[in-house]
Coordinates of C-alpha atoms in Angstrom, one line a residue:
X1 CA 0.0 0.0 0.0
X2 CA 1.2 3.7 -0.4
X3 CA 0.6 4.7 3.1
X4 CA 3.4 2.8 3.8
X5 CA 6.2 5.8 3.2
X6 CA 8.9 3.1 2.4
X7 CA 7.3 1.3 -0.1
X8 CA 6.9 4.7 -2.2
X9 CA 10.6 5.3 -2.2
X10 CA 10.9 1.9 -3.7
X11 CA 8.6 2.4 -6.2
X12 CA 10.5 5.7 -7.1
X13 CA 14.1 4.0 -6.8
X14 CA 13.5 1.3 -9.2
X15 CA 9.8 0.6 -10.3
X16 CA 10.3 -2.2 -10.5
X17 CA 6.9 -2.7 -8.8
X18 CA 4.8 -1.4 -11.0
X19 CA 6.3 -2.8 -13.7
X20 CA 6.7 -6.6 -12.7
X21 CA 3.1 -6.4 -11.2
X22 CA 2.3 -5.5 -14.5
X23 CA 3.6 -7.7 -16.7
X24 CA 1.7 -10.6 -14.4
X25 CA -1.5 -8.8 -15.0
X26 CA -1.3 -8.2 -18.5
X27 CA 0.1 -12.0 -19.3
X28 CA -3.3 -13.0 -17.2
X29 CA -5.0 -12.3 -20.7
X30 CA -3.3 -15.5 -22.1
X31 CA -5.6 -18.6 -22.3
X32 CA -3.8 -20.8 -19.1
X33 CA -4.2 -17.4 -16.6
X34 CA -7.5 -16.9 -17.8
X35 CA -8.6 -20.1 -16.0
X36 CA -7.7 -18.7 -12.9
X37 CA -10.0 -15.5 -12.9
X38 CA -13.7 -15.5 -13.0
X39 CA -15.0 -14.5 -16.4
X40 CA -16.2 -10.9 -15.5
X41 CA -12.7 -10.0 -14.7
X42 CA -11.5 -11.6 -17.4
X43 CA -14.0 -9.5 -20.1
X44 CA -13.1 -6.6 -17.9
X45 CA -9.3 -7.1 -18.3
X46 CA -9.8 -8.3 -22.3
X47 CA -11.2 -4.8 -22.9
X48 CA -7.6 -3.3 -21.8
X49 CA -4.9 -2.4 -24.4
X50 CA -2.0 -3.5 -22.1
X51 CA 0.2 -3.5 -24.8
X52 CA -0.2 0.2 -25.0
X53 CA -0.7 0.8 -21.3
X54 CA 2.7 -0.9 -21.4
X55 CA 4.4 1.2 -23.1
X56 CA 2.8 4.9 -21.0
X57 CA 4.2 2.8 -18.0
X58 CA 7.9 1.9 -19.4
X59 CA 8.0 6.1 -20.7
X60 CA 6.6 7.4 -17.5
X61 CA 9.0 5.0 -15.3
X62 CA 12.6 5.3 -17.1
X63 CA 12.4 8.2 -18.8
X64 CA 10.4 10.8 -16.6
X65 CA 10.7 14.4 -16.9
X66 CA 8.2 15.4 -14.2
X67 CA 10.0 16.4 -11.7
X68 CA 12.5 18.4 -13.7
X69 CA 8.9 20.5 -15.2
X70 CA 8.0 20.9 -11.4
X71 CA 11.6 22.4 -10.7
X72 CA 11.1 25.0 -13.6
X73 CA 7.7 25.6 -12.8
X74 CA 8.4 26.6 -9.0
X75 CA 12.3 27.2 -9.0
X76 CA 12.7 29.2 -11.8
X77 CA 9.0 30.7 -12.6
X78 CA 7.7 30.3 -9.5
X79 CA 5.5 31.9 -7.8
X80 CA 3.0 32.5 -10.6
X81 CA 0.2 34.8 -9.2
X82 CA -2.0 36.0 -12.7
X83 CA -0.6 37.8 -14.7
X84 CA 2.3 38.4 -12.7
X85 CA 5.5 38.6 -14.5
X86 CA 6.2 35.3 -13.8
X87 CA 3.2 33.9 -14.7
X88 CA 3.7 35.2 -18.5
X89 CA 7.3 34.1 -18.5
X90 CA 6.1 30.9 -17.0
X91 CA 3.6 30.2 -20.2
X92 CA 6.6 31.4 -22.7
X93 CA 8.5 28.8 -21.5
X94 CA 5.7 26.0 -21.1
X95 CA 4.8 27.1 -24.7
X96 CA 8.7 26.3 -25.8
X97 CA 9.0 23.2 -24.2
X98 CA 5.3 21.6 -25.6
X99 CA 6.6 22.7 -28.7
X100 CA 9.7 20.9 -28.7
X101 CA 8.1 17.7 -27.5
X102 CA 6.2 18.2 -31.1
X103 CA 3.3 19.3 -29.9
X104 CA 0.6 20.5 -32.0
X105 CA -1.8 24.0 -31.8
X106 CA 0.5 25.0 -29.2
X107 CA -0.9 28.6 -27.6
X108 CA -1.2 31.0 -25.1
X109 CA -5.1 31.7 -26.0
X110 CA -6.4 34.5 -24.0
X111 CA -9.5 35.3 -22.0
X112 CA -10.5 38.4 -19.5
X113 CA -10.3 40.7 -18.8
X114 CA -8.7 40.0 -15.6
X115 CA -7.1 43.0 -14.5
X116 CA -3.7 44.1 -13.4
X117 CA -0.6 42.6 -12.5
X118 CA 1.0 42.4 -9.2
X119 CA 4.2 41.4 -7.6
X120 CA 5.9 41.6 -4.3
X121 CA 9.6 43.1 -5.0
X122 CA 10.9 43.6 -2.0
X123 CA 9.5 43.0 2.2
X124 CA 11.4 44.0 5.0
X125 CA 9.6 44.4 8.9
X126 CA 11.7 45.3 11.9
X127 CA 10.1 45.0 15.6
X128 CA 11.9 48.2 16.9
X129 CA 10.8 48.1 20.5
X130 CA 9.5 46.4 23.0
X131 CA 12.6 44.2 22.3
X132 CA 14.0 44.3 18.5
X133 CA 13.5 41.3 16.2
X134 CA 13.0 40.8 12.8
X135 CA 8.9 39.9 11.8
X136 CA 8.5 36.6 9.4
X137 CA 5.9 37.8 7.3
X138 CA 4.2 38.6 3.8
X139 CA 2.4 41.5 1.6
X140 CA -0.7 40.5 1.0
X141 CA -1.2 40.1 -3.1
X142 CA -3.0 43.5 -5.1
X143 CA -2.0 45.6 -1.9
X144 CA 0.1 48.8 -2.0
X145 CA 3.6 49.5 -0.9
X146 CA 5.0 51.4 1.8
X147 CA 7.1 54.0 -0.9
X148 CA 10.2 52.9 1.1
X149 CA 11.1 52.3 4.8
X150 CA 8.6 54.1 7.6
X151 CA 9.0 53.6 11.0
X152 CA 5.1 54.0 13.4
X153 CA 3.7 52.7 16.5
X154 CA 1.0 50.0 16.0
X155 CA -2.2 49.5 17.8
X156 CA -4.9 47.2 18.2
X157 CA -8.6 47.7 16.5
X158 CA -11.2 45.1 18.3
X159 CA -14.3 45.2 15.8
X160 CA -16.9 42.7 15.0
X161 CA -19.4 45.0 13.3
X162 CA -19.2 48.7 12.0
X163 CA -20.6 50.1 15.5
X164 CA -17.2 48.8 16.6
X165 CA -15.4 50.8 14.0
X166 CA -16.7 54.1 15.4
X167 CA -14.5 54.3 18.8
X168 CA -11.6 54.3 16.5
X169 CA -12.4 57.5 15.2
X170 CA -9.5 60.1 14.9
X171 CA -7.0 57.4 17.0
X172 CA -5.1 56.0 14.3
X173 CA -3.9 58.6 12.2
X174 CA -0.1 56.9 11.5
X175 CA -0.9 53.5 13.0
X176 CA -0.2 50.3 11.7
X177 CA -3.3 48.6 13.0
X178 CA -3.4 45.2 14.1
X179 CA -6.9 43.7 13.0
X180 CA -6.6 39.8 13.9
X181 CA -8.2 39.0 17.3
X182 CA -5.4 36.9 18.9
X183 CA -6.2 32.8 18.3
X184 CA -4.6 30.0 20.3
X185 CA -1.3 28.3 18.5
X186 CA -2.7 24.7 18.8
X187 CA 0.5 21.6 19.4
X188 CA 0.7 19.4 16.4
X189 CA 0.4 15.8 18.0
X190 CA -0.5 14.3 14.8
X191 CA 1.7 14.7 11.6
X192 CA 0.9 17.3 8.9
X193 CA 0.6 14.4 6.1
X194 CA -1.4 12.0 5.6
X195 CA -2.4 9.4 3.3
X196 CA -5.7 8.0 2.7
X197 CA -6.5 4.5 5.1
X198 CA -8.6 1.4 3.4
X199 CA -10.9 2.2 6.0
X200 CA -11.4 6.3 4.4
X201 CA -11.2 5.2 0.9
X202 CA -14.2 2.3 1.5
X203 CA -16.4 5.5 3.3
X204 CA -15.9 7.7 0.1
X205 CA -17.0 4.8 -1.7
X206 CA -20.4 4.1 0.3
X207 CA -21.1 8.2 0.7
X208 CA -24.2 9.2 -1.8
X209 CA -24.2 12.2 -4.3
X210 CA -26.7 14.0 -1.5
X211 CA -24.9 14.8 1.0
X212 CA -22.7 17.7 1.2
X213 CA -20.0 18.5 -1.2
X214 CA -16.4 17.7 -0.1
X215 CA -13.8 20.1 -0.1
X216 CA -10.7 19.9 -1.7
X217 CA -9.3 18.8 1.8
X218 CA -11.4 15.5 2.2
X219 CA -13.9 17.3 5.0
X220 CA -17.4 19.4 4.5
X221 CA -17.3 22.2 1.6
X222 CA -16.3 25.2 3.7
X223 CA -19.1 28.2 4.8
X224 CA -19.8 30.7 3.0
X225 CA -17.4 34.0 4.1
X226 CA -18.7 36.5 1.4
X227 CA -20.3 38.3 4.8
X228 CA -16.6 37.8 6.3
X229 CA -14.7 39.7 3.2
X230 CA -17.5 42.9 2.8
X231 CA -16.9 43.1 6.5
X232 CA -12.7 43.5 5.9
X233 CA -13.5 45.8 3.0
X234 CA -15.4 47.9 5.1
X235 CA -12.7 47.7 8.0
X236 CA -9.8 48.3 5.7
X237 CA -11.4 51.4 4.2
X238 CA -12.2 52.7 7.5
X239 CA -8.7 52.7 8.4
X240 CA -7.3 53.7 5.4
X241 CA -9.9 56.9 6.0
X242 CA -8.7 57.6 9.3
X243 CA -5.2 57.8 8.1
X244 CA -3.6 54.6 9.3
X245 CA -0.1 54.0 7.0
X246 CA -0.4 50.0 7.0
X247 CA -2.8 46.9 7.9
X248 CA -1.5 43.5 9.6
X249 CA -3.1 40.6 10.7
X250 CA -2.6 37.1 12.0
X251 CA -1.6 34.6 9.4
X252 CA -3.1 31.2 9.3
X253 CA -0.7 28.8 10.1
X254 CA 1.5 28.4 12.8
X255 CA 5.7 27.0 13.2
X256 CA 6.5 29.2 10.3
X257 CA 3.9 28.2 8.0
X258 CA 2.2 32.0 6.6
X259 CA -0.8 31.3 5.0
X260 CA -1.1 34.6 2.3
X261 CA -3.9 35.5 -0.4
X262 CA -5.3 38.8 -1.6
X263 CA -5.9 41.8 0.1
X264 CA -9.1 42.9 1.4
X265 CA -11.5 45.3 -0.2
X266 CA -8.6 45.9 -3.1
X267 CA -10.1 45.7 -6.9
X268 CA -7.4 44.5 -9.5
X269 CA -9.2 46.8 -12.0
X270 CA -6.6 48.7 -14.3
X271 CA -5.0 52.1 -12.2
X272 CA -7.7 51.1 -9.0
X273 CA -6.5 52.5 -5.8
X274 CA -4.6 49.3 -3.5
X275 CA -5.3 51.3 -0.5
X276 CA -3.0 50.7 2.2
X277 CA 0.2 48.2 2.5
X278 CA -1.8 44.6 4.0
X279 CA 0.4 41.9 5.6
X280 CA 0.2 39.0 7.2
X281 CA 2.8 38.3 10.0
X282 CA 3.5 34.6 11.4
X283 CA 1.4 33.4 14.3
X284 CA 3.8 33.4 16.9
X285 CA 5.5 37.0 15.4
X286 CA 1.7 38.7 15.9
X287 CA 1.1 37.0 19.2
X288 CA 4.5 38.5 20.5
X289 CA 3.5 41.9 19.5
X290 CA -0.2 41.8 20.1
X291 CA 0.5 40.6 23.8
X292 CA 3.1 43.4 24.3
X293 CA 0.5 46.3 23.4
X294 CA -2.7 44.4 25.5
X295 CA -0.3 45.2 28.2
X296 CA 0.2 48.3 28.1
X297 CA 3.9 48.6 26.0
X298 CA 4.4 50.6 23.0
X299 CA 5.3 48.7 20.2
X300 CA 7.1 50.4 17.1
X301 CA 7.3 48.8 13.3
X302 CA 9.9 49.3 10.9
X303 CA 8.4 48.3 7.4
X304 CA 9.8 48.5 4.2
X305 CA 7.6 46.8 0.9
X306 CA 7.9 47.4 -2.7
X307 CA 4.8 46.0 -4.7
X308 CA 4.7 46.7 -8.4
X309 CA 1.6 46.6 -10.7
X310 CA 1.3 45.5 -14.6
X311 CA -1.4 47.2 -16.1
X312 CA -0.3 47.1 -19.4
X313 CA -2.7 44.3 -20.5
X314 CA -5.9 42.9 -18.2
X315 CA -7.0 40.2 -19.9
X316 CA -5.0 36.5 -19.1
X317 CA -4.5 33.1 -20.6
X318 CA -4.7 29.6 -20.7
X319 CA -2.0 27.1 -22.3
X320 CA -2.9 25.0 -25.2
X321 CA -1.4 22.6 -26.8
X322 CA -2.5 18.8 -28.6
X323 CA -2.1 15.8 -30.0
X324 CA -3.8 15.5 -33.2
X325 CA -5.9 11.9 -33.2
X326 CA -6.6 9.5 -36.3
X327 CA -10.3 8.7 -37.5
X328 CA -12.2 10.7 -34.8
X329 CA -9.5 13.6 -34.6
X330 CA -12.8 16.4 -34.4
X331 CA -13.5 15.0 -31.0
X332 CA -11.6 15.8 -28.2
X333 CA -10.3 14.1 -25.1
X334 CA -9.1 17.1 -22.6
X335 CA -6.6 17.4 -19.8
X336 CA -5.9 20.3 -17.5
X337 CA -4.5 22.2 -14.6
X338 CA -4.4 25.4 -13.4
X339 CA -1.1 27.0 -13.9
X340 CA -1.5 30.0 -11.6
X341 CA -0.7 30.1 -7.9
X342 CA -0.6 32.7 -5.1
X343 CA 2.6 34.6 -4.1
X344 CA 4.3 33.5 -0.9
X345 CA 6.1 29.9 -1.8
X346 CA 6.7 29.1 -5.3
X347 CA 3.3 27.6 -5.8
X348 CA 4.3 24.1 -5.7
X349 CA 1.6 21.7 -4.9
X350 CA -1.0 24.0 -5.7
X351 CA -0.5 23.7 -8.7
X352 CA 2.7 23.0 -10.5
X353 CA 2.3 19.7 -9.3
X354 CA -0.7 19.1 -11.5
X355 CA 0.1 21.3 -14.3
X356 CA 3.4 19.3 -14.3
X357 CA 1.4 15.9 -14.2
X358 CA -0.3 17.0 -17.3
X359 CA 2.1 18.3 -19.1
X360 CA 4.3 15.5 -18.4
X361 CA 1.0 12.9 -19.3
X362 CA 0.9 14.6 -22.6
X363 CA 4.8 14.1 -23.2
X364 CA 4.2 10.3 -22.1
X365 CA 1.7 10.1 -24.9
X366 CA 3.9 11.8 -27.6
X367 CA 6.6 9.6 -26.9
X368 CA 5.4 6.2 -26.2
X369 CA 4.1 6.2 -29.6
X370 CA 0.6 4.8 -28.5
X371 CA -1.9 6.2 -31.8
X372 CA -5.4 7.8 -30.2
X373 CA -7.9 7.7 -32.7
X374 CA -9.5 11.2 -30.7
X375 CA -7.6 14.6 -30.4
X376 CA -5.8 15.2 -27.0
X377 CA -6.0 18.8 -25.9
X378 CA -4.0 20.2 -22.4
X379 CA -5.1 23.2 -20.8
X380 CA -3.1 25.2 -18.1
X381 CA -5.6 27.3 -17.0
X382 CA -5.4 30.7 -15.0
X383 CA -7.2 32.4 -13.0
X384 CA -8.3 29.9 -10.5
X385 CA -7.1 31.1 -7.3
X386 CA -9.4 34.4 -8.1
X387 CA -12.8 32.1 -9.0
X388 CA -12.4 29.7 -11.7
X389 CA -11.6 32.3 -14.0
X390 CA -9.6 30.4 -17.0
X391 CA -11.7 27.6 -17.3
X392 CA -14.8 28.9 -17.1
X393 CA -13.8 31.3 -20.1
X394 CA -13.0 28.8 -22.0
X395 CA -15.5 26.5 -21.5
X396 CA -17.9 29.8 -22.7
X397 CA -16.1 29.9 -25.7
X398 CA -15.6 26.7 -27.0
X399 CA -18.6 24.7 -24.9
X400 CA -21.5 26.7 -23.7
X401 CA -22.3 29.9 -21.4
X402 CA -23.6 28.3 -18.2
X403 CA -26.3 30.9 -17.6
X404 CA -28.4 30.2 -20.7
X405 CA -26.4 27.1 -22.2
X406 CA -27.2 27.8 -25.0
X407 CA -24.2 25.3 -26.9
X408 CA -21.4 26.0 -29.0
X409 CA -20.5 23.4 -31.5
X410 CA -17.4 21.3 -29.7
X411 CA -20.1 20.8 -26.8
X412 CA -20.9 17.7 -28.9
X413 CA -17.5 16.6 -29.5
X414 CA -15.7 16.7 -26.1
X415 CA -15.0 13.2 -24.8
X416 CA -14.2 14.1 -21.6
X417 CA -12.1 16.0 -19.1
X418 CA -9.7 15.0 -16.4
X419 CA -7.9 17.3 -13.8
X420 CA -5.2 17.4 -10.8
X421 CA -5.5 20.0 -8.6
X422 CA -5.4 18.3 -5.2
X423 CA -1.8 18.8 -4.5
X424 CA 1.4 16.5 -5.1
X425 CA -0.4 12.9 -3.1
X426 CA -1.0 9.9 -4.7
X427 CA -3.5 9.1 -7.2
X428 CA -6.0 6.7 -5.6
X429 CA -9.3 7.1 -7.5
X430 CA -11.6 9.4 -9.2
X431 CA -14.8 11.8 -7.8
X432 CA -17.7 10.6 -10.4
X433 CA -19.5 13.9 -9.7
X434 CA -22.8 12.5 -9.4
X435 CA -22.6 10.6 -12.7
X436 CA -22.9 6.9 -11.9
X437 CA -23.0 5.2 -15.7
X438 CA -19.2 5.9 -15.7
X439 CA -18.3 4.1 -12.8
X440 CA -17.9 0.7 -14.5
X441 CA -15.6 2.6 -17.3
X442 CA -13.7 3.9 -14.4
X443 CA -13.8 0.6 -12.7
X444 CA -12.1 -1.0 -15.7
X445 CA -9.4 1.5 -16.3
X446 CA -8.2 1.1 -12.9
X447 CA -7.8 -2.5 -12.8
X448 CA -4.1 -1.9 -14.2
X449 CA -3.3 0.0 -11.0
X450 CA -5.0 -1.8 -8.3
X451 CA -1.4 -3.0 -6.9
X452 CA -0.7 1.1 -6.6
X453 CA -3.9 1.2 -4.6
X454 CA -6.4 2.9 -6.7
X455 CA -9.4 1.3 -6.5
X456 CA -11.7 4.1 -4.9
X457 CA -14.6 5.5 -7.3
X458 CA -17.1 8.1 -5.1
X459 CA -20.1 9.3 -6.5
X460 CA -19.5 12.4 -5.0
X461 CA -18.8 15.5 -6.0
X462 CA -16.0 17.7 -4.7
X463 CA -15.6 21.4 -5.3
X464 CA -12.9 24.2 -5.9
X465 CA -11.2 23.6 -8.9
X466 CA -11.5 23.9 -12.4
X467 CA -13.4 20.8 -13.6
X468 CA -16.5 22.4 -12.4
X469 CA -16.7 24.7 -15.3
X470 CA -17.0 21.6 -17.1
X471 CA -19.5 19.6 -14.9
X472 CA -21.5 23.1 -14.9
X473 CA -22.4 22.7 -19.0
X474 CA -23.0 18.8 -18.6
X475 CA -19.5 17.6 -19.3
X476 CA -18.2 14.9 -18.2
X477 CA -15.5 16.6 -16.0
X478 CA -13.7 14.7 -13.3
X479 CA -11.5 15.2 -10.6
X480 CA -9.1 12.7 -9.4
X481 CA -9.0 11.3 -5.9
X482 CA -5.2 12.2 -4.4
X483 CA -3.5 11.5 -1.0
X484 CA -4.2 14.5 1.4
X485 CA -0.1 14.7 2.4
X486 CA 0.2 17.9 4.0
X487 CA -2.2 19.9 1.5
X488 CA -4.2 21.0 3.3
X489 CA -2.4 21.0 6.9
X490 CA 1.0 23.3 5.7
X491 CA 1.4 23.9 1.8
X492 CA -2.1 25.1 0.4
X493 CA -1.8 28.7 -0.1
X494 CA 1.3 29.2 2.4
X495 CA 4.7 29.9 2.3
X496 CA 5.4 26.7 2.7
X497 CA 4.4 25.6 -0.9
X498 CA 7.7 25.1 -2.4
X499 CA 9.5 21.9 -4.4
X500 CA 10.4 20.1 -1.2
X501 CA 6.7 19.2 -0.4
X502 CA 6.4 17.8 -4.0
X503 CA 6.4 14.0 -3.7
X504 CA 8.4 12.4 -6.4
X505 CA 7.0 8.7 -6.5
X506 CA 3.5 10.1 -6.5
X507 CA 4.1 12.5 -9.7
X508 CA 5.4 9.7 -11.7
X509 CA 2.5 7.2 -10.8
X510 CA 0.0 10.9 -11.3
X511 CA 1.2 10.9 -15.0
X512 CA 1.4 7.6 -15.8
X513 CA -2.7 7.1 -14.2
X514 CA -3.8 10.2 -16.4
X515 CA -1.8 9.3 -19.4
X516 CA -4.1 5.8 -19.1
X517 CA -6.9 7.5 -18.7
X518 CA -6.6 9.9 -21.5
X519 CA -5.3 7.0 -23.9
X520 CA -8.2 4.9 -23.0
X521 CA -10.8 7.7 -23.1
X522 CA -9.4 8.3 -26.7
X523 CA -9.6 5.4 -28.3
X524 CA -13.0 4.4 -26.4
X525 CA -15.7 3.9 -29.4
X526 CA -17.9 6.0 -27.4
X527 CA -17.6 9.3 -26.1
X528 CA -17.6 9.1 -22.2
X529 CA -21.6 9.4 -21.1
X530 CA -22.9 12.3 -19.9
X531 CA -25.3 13.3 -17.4
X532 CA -28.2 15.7 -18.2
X533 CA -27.9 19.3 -19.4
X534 CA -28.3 21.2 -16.2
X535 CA -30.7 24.5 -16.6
X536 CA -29.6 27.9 -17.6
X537 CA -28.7 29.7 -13.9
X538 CA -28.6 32.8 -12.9
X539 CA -25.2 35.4 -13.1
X540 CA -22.8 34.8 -10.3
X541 CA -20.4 37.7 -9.3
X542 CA -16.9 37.1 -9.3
X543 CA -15.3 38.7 -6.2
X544 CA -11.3 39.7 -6.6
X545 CA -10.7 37.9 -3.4
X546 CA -9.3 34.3 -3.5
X547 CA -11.0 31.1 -3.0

């Protein structure tokens, strides 16, 4: 099994594993094996092209580039907030590299608008007094500089509702106001990581399509906070109004780990006004200072931040690139990522992990040589962290709008769509999204991998990332079932999201699953089945906070 840390190693130092366990299974299709299985198995393993699932194991195995994309992705381009510097030079370069695999189509096609750039140049922040220290911390993305080093006292605004805001009237004029109420640094007597138990995986499998959506962290989906966020617009106006010259609160996170996204009540429209510097200080940085002032000390700040914006072009883009198929090349089997990130690690497992997956499952394709009689198409969307964005512009242009579906005319032709996005853990099933006549597809596909311990099919749903644009127009867009690791607990969104956290083993086994399942969904005679066309729904608006 792949809880067992050791055993993944060893399938990453020689897999040899995988490839001895499958040489048994696929010589199980010869007449002498065949006696040994009962004859459903053996129809369901007769309907496998081992040969060619041979061949995406052997090129994903010995010759993996996956980790080397990851490295480039994160070390090099990394962090990749939209439209960002980075970010562009990060699809220059993917663009470069598809193309010299031989790619077809390959593009940066654009969508938006989506507004300006941003990016963090430069943070410094100095506790001057009680005691000085330096502060572990991070701007908060969209907000505004400091126009080089200030030096101010900070203070503490208690509000839970704008009747609180009031008593802070005409008292923080040159502040830097602490908004966070103080939380409790929790010990960590469990790990961060963690991989999936038999036990968890046979509950997904027995949950129903009616109870609550899952997050992307195995649990509940999470509440609502739209009331939270107009609440911190409303607070950091205020004290931007009353003359304050920065905003810091609490991170998430605790031991070092700063959880950063976008600043509150800050529009990434073209030449908008980012209000005041935001940051986020470490845990145990804020409680040090917050405790001081609740008693009484001054405290004094030195901060020095240099944000720069890009607003020489709002709108964004997705990468594109294919593999032309044979006799049904006008249909189209998809496989995506988002390529974006947020801006305090170097956006490792959320996402270059799955945008390297992907990119490295269309390169297994290419060169194994397998023939697919559909069209393969990768997409490296953006936009997700801010709402979906690059997917669900896409899928308006090629597939359908979602509020009046009214179709366009690749609607008809698209196969299906598969997407990582649930950071660097194992593959060890698929979320069906409610649409049960593929689960004995699914069922068969996997039997190749059942000594890797994917097995698990849920007919659940699970939210936050960009196969939902798909699901949304009636396509059959799925989501894979990964390994929690330390996601959720320490790299999702945090400083913390870096190459180290990245999981070689489980990257090559990643691309080698979705290569499969993009071969197979190709060459299936049948487009994958779909559920019903869900009804027109009403306008959403798209917030510029982060998910």
């Amino acid at each position: 099994m792949l809880s067992a840390p050791g055993s993944v190693r060893a399938f990453n130092k020689q897999g040899e594993g995988i490839m001895n366990s499958f040489r048994t299974l696929a010589a199980a299709t010869g007449a002498a094996a065949l006696l040994l299985v009962p004859v459903a198995a053996q129809q369901t393993q007769n309907r496998l092209d081992y040969e060619g699932i041979y061949k995406i194991k052997d090129e994903g195995l010995q010759r993996s580039q996956v980790m080397e994309i990851t490295s480039w992705l994160t070390d090099v381009y990394g962090p990749r907030l939209t439209n960002s510097p980075n970010f562009r030079k990060a699809g220059d370069w993917a663009v470069k590299e598809l193309t010299s695999w031989g790619m077809a189509n390959v593009k940066l096609e654009p969508w938006g608008p989506f507004g300006r750039g941003w990016q963090n140049d430069k943070f410094y922040a100095q506790a001057l007094t009680p005691t000085p220290f330096p502060i572990l911390g991070y701007p908060k993305a969209w907000s505004a500089g400091t126009k080089g080093p200030i030096s101010a006292e900070a203070t503490i605004l208690e509000a839970e509702n704008e009747e609180d805001l009031a008593k802070y009237a005409g008292k923080l004029k040159g502040k830097i106001v602490f908004t966070s109420a103080l939380r409790d640094v929790e010990p960590h007597f469990t790990a961060d990581a963690h991989r999936y138990t038999a036990d968890e995986l046979t509950e997904m499998q027995q949950e129903t399509d009616t109870q609550p959506r899952r997050s992307r962290f195995g649990g509940p989906g999470r509440p609502d906070f739209r009331q939270i966020r107009e609440f911190q617009r409303k607070v950091a106006e205020f004290i931007q109004k009353e003359g304050a010259v920065a905003i810091v609160d609490q991170a998430r996170g605790d031991d070092g780990t700063v959880f950063v996204q976008s600043a509150s009540g800050v529009s990434r429209d073209l030449n908008a006004d980012p209000g005041l510097p935001q940051i986020s200080f470490a845990a145990e940085h804020y409680g040090r200072l917050y405790r001081a002032m609740q008693k009484g000390v001054p405290v004094k700040i030195e901060l020095d931040v240099k944000n720069s914006f890009y607003d020489q072009d709002a709108n964004s883009f997705n990468v594109i690139a294919e593999i032309p198929g044979t006799d049904k090349a006008d249909e189209i089997v998809m496989l995506g990522a988002h390529f974006d990130s947020w801006h305090s690690g170097t956006g490792a497992t959320d996402n270059a992990a799955g945008s390297a997956v992907m990119m490295e499952a269309l390169r297994i394709l290419k060169q194994s040589g397998v023939k697919m009689r559909r069209t393969v198409r990768l997409a490296l969307w953006g936009g997700e962290e801010e709402g979906l964005l690059g997917s669900r512009a896409y899928v308006k242009a090629h597939f359908a709008d979602p509020e009046t579906m009214q179709l366009q005319p690749e609607h008809a032709k698209l196969a299906g769509y598969f997407n990582v996005d649930n950071g660097t853990g194992a593959i060890r099933g698929v979320y069906l999204q409610g649409n049960e006549m593929v689960a004995p597809i699914f069922e068969e596909w996997m039997t190749p991998f059942h000594n890797l311990d994917m097995k698990t099919l849920t007919i659940r749903d699970t939210g936050g990332t960009d196969h939902l644009a798909f699901d949304a127009v009636g396509l059959p867009g799925f989501q894979f079932i990964q390994d929690p690791m330390d996601y959720g607990s320490r790299t999702h969104h945090s400083n913390m999201d870096t190459y180290e956290r990245v999981q070689e083993a489980d990257m090559k086994q990643n691309a080698i699953i979705v290569a499969t399942f993009v071969y197979n969904t190709a060459n299936r005679d049948e487009m994958l089945p779909r559920k019903p066309l869900p009804k027109p729904r009403p306008s959403r608006t798209t917030t510029t906070a982060g998910r």
